PDB file of C-alpha atoms in Angstrom:
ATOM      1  CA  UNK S   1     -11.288  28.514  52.532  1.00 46.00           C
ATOM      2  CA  UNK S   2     -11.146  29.901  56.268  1.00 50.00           C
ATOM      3  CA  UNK S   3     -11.471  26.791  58.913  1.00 57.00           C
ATOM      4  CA  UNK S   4     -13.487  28.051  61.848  1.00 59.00           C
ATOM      5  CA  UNK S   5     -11.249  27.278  64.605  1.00 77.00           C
ATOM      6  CA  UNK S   6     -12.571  27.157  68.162  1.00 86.00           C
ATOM      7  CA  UNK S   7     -10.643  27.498  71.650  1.00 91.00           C
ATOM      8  CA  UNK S   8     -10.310  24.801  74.008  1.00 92.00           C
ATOM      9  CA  UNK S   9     -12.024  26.826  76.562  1.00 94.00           C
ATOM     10  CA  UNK S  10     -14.391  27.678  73.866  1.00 95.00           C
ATOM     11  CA  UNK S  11     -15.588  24.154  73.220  1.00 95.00           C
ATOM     12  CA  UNK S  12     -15.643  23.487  77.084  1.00 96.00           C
ATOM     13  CA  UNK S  13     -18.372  26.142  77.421  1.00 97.00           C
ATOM     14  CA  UNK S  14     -20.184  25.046  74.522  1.00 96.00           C
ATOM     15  CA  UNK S  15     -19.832  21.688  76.103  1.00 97.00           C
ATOM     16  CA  UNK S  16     -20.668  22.105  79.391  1.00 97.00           C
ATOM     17  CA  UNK S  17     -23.926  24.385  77.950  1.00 97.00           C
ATOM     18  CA  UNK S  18     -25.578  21.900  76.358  1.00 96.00           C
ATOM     19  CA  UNK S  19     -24.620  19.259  79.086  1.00 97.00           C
ATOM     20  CA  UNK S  20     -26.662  21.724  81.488  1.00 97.00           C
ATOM     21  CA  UNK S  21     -29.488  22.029  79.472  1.00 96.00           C
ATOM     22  CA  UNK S  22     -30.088  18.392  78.702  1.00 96.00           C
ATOM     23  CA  UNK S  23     -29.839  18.071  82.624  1.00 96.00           C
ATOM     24  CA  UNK S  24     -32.640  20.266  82.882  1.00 96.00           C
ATOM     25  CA  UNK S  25     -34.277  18.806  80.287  1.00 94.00           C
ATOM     26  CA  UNK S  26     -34.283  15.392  81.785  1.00 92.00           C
ATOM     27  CA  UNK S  27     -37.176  15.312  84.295  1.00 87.00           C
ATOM     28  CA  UNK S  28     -37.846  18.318  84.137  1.00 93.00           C
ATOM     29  CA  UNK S  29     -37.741  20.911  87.342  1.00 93.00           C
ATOM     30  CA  UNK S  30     -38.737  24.908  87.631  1.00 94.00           C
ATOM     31  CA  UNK S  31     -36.415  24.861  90.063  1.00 94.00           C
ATOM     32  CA  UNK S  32     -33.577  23.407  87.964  1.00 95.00           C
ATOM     33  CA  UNK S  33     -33.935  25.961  86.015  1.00 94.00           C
ATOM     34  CA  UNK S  34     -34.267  28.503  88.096  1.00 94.00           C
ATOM     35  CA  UNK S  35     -31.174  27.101  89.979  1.00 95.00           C
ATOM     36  CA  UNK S  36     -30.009  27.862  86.458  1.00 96.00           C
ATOM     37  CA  UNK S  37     -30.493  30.886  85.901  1.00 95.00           C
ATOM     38  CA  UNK S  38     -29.308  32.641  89.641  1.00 94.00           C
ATOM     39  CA  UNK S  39     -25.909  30.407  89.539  1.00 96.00           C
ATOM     40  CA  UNK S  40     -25.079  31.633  85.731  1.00 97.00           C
ATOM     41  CA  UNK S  41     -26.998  35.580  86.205  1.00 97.00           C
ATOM     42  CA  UNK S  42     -25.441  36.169  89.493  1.00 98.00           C
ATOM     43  CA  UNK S  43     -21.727  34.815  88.205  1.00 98.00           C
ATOM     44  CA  UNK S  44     -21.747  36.670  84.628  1.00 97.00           C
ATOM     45  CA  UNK S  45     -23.140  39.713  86.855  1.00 98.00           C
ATOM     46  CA  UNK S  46     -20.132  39.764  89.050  1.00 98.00           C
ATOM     47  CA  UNK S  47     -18.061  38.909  85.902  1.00 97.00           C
ATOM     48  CA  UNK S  48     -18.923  42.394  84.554  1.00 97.00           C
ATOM     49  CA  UNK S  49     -18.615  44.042  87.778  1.00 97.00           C
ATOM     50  CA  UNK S  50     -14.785  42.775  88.913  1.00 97.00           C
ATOM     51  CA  UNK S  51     -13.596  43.478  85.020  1.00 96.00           C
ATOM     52  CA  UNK S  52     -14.979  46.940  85.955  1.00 95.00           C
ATOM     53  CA  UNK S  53     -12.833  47.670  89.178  1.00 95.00           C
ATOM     54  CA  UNK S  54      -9.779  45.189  88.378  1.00 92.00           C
ATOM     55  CA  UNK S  55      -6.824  45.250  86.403  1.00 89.00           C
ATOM     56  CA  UNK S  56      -6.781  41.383  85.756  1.00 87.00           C
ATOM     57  CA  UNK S  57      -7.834  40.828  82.346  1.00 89.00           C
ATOM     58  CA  UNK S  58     -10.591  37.682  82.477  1.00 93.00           C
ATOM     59  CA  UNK S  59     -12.641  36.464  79.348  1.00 94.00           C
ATOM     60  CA  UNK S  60     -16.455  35.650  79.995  1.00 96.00           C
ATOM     61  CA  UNK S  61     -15.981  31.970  78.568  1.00 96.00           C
ATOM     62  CA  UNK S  62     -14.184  30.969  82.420  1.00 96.00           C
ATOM     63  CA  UNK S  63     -16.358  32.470  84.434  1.00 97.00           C
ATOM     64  CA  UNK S  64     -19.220  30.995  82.574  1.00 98.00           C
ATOM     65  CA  UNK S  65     -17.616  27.186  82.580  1.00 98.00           C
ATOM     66  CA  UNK S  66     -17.407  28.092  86.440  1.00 98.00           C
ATOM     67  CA  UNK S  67     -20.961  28.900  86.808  1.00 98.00           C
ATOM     68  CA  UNK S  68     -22.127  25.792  85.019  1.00 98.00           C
ATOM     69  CA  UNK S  69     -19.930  23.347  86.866  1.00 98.00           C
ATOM     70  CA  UNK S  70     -21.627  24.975  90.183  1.00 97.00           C
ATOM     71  CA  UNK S  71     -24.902  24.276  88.798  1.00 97.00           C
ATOM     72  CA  UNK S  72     -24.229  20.949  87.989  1.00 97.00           C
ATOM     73  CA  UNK S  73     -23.043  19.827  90.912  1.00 96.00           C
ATOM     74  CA  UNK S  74     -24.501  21.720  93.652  1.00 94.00           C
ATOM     75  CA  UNK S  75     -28.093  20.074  94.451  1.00 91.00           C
ATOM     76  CA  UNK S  76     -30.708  22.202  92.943  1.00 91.00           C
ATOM     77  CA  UNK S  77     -32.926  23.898  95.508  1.00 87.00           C
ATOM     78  CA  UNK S  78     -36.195  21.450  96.579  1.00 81.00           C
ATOM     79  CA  UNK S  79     -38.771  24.869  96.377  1.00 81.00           C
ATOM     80  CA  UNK S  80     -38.129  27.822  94.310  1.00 80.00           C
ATOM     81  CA  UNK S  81     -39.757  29.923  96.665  1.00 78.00           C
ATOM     82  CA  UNK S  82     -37.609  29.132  99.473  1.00 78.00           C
ATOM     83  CA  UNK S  83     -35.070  31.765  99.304  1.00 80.00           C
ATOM     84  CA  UNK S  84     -32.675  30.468 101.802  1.00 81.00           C
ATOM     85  CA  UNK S  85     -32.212  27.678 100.034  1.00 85.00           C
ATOM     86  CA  UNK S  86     -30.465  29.715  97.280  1.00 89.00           C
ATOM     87  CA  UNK S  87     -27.822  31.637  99.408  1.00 90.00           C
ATOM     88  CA  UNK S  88     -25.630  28.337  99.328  1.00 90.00           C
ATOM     89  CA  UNK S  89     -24.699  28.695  95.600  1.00 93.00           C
ATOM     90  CA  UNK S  90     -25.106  32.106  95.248  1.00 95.00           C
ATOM     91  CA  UNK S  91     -21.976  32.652  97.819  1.00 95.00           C
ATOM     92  CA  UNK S  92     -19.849  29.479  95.957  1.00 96.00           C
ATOM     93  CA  UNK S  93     -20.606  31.482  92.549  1.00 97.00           C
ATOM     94  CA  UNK S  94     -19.214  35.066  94.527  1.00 98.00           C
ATOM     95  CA  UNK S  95     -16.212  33.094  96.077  1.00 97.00           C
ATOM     96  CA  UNK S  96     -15.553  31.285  92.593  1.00 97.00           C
ATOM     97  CA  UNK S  97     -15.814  34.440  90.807  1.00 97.00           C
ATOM     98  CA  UNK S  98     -14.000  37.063  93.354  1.00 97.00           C
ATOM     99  CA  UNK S  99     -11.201  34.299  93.851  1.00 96.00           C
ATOM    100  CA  UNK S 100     -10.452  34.345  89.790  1.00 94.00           C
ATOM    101  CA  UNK S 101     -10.427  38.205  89.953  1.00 95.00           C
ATOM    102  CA  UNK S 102      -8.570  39.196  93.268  1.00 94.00           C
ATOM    103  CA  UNK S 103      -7.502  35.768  94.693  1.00 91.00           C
ATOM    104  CA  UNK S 104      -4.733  34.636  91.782  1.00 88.00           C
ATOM    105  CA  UNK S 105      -0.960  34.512  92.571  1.00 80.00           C
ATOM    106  CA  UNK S 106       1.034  35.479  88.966  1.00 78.00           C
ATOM    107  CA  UNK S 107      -2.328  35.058  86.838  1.00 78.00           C
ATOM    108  CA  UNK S 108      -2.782  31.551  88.450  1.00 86.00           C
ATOM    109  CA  UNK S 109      -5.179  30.441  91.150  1.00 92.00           C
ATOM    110  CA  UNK S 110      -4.096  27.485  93.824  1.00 92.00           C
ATOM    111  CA  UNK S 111      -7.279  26.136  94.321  1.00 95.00           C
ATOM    112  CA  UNK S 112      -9.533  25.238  91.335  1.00 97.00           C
ATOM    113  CA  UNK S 113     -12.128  28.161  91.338  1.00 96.00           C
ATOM    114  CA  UNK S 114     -14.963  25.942  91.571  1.00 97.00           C
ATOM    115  CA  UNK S 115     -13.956  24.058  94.362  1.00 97.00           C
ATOM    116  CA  UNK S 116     -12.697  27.015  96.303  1.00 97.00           C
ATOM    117  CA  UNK S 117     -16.196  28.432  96.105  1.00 97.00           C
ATOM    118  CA  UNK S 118     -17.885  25.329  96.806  1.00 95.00           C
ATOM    119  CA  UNK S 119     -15.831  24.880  99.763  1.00 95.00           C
ATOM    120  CA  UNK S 120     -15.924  28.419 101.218  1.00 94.00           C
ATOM    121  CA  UNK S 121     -19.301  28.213 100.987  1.00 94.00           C
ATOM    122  CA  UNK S 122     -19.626  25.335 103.069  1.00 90.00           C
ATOM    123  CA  UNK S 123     -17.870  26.694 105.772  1.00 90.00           C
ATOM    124  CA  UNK S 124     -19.383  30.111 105.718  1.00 91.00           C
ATOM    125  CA  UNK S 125     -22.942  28.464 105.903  1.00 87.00           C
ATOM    126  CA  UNK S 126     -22.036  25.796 108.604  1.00 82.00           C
ATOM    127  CA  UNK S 127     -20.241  28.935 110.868  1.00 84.00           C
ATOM    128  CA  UNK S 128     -23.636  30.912 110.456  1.00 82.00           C
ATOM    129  CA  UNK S 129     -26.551  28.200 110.389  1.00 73.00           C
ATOM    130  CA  UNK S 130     -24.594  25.680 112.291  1.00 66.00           C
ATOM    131  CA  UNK S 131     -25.846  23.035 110.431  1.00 60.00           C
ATOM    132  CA  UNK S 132     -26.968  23.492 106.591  1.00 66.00           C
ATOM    133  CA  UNK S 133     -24.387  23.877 103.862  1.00 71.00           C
ATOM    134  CA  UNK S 134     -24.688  23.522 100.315  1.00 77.00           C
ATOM    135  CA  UNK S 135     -25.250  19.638  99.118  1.00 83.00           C
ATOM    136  CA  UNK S 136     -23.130  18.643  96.307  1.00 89.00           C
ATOM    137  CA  UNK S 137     -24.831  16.061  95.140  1.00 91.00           C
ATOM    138  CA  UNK S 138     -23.456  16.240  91.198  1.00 94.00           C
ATOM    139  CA  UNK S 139     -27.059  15.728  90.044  1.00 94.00           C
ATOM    140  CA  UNK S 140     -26.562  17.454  86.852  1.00 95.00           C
ATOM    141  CA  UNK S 141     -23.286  15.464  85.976  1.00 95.00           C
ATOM    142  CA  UNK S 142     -25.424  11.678  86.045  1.00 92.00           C
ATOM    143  CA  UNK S 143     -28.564  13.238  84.477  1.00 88.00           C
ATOM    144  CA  UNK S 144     -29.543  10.246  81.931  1.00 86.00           C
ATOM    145  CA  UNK S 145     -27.261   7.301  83.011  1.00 83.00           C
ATOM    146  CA  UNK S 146     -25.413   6.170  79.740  1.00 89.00           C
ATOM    147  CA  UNK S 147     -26.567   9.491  77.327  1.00 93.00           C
ATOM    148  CA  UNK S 148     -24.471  11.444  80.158  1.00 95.00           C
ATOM    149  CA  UNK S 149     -21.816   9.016  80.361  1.00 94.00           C
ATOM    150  CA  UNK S 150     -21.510   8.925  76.412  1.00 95.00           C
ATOM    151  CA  UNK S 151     -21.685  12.423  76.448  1.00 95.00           C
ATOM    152  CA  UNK S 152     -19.126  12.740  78.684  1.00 95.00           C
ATOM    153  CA  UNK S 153     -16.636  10.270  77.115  1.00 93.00           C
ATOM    154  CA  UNK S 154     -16.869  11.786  73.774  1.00 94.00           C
ATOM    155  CA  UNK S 155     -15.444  14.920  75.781  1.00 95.00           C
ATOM    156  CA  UNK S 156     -12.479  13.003  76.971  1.00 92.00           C
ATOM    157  CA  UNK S 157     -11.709  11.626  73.439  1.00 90.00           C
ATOM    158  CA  UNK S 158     -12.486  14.534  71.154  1.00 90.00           C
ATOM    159  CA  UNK S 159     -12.237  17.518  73.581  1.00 89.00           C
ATOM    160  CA  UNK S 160      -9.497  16.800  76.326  1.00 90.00           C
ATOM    161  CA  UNK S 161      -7.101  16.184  74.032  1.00 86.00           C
ATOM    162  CA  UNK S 162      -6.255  20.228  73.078  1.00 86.00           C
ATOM    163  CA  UNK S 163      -5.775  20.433  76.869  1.00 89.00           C
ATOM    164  CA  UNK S 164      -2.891  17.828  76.818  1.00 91.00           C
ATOM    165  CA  UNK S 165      -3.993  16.685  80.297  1.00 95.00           C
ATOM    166  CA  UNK S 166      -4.906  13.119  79.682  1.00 95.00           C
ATOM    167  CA  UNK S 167      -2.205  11.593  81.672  1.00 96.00           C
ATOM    168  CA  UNK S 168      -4.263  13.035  84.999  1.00 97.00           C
ATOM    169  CA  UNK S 169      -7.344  11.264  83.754  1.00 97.00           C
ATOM    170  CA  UNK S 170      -6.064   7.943  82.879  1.00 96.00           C
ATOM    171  CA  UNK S 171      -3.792   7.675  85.989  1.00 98.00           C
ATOM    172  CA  UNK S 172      -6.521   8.891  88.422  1.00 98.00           C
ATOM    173  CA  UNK S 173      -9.514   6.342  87.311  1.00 97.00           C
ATOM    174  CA  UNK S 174      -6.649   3.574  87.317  1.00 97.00           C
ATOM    175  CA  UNK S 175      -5.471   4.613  91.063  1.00 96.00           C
ATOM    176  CA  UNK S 176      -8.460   5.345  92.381  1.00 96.00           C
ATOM    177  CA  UNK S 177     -10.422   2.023  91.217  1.00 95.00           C
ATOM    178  CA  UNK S 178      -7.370   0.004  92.197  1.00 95.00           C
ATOM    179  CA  UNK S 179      -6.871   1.937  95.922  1.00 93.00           C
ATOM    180  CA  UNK S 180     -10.846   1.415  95.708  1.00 90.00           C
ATOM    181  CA  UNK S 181     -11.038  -2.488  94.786  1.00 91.00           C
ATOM    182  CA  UNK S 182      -7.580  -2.880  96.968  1.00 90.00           C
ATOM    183  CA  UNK S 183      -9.787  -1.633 100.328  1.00 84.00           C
ATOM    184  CA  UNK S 184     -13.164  -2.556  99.703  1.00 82.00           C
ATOM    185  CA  UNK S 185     -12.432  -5.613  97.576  1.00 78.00           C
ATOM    186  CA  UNK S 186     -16.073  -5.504  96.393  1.00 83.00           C
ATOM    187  CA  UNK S 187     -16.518  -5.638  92.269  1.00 87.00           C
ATOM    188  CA  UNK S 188     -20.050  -4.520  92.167  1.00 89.00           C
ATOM    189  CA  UNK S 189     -19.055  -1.135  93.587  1.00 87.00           C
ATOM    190  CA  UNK S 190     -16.226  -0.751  91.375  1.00 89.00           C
ATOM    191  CA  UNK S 191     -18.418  -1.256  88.111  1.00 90.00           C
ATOM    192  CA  UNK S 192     -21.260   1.290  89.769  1.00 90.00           C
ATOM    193  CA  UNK S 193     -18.529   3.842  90.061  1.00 91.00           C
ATOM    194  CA  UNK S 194     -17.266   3.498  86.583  1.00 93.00           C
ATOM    195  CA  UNK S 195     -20.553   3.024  85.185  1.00 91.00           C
ATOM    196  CA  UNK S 196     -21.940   6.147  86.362  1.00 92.00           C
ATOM    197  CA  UNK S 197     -20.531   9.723  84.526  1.00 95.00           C
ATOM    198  CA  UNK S 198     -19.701  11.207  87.876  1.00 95.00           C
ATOM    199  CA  UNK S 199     -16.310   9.940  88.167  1.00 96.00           C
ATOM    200  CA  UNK S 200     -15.570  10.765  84.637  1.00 96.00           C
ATOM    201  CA  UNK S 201     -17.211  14.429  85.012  1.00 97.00           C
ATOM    202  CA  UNK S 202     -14.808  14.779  87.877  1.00 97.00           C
ATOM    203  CA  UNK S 203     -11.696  13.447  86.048  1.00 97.00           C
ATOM    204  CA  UNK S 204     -12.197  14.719  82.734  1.00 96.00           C
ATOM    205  CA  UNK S 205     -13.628  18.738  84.175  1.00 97.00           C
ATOM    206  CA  UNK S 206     -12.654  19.326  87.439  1.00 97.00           C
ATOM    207  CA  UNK S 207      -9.454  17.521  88.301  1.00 97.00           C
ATOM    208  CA  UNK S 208      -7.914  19.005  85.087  1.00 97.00           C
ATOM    209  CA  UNK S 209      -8.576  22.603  85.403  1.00 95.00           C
ATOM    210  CA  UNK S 210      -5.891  24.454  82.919  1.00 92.00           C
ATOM    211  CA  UNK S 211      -4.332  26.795  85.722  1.00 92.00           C
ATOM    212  CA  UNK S 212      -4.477  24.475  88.387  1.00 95.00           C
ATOM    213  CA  UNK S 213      -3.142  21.577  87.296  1.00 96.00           C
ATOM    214  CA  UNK S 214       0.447  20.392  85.775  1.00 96.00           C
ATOM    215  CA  UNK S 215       1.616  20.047  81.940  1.00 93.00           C
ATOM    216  CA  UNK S 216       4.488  17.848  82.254  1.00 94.00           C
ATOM    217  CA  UNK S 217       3.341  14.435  81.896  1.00 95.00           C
ATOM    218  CA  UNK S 218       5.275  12.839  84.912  1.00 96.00           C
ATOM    219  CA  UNK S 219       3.979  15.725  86.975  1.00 96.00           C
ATOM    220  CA  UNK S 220       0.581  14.917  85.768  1.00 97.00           C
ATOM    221  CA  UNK S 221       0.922  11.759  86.749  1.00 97.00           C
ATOM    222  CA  UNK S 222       1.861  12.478  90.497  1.00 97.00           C
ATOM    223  CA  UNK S 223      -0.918  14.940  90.618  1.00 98.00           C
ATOM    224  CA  UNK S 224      -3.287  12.364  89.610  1.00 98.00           C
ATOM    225  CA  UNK S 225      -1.925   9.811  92.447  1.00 98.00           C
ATOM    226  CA  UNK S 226      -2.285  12.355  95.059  1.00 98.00           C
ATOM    227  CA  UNK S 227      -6.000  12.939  94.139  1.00 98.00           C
ATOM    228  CA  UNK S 228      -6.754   9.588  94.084  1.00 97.00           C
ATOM    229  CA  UNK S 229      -5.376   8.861  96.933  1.00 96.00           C
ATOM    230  CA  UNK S 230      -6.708  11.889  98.918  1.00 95.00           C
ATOM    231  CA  UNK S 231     -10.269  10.808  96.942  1.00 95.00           C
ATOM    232  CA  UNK S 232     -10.274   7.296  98.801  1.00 93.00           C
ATOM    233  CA  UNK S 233      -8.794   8.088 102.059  1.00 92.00           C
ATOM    234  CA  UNK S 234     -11.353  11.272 102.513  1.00 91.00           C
ATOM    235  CA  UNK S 235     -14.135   8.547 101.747  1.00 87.00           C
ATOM    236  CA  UNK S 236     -13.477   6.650 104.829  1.00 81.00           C
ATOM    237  CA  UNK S 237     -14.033   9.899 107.124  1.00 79.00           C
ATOM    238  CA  UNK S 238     -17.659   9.853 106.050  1.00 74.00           C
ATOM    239  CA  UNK S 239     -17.301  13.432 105.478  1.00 68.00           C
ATOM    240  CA  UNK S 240     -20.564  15.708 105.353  1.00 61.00           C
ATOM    241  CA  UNK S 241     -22.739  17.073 102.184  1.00 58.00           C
ATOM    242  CA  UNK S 242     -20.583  14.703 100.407  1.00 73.00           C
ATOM    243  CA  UNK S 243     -17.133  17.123 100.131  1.00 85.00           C
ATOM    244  CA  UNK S 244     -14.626  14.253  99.610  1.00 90.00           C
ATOM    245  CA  UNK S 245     -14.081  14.915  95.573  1.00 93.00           C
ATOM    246  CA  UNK S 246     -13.643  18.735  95.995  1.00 95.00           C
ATOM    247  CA  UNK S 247     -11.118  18.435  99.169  1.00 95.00           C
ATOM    248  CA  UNK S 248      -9.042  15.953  97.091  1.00 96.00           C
ATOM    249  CA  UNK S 249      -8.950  18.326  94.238  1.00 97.00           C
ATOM    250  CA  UNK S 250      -7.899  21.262  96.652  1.00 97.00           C
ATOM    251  CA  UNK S 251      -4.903  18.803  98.041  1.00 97.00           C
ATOM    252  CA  UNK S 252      -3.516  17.694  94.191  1.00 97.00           C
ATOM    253  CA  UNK S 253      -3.786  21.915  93.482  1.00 97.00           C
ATOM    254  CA  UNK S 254      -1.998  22.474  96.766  1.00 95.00           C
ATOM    255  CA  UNK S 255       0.648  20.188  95.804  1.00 95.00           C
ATOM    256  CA  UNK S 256       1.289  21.774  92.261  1.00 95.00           C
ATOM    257  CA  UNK S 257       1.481  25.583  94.023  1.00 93.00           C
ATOM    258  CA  UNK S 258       4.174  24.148  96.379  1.00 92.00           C
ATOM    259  CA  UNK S 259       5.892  22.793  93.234  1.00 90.00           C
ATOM    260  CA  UNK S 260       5.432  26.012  91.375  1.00 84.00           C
ATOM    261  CA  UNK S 261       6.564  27.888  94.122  1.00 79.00           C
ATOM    262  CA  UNK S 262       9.667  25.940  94.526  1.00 72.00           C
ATOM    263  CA  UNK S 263      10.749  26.296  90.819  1.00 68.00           C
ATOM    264  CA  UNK S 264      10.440  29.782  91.495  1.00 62.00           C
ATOM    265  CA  UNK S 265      12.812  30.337  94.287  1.00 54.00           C
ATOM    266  CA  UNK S 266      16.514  30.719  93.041  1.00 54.00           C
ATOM    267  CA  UNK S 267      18.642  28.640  94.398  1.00 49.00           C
ATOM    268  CA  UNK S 268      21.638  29.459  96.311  1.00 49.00           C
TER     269      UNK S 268
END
């Protein structure tokens, strides 16, 4: 008999799919779901345009799992007829989506798509409103309290496991509740934190993006520490719109191209 056998980044976008519509289904919004439908129309648009005019070979399934994350954590807009209030994702999903395409360095990006496009966005909007930028306010990652945490947990067990990055996850949530617990020395934080799926969503989708993160465990486990690290020192800056998670993932990705980029100059 033939198993059915499905991809790793298969199940993620099967996953993160139904994850996104039980968000929406959760108190229900038109505008979640029209939040929705630009993020994931506009990004499987430009999908089939930039496999059109580039030679980098990209399958549908990433730039889909990038769309969703976008959705999911960038706030959904408070009126669906307010257009403006749109323009925010719909230039993270071009940046996400144009960075995969054009932006990659030997088939590998050194920012996490997701975040780059998030964070581009941010600054493009501040530079030409002044003020607004997009809000990442994961709502869609925390959408039922413990359905979305169980939900997300049976990921880490079950799914994470064919992406052999489980070293980054454990040694993040470790460092970052004891750098956490070691500064604020408050317990009632700590258990909000790990009682809420955002931290785990982070871990367990974000901080272990394939390309942008390590393979060898002891690597993994550096990666993780800077992350952490750069998570809890970038909360005490009181940063803006709530950036701290995505500018600690862009610091752990830096650190793996520099260590990439070593390995690949010969020595003398």
């Amino acid at each position: 008999m033939c198993k059915l056998k499905i991809s790793p980044t298969n199940q993620l976008a099967i996953f993160l799919s139904i994850y996104a519509i039980l968000a929406i289904f959760f108190n229900f919004k038109i505008e979640k779901l029209a939040h929705l439908g630009i993020t994931v129309g506009f990004g499987m648009f430009l999908y089939v345009l930039f496999s059109r005019i580039s030679t980098a070979k990209k399958i549908p399934q990433n730039a889909l799992i990038t769309t969703l994350i976008i959705f999911l954590v960038l706030h959904y807009p408070l009126s669906i007829s307010n257009i403006t209030e749109y323009v925010g994702p719909l230039i993270a999903t071009f940046m996400a989506i144009f960075s995969k395409f054009f932006l990659e360095k030997n088939g590998s990006p050194i920012i996490n798509p997701t975040v780059f496009g998030i964070l581009i966005s941010a600054i493009i909007m501040r530079i030409v409103t002044g003020e607004s930028a997009p809000f990442t306010s994961w709502w869609g990652t925390n959408f039922q309290g413990y359905l979305s945490l169980t939900l997300i947990l049976i990921w880490l067990i079950f799914g994470l496991n064919r992406w052999r990055k489980l070293p980054i996850v454990i040694t993040f949530l470790i460092f970052y509740g004891t750098i956490l617990y070691a500064f604020q020395q408050n317990l009632t934080t700590l258990k909000f934190i790990f009682t809420d799926t955002t931290i785990f969503f982070f871990a367990a989708i974000m901080l272990v993006d394939p390309k942008t993160s390590p393979i060898g465990k002891t690597q993994q486990i550096i990666f993780a520490i800077i992350a952490a690290t750069s998570y809890n020192l970038l909360n005490y800056l009181n940063l803006p719109f709530s950036y701290e998670p995505l500018l600690a993932i862009a610091i752990a990705n830096f650190y793996f191209a520099i260590t990439k980029l070593k390995k690949s100059v010969p020595s003398r």
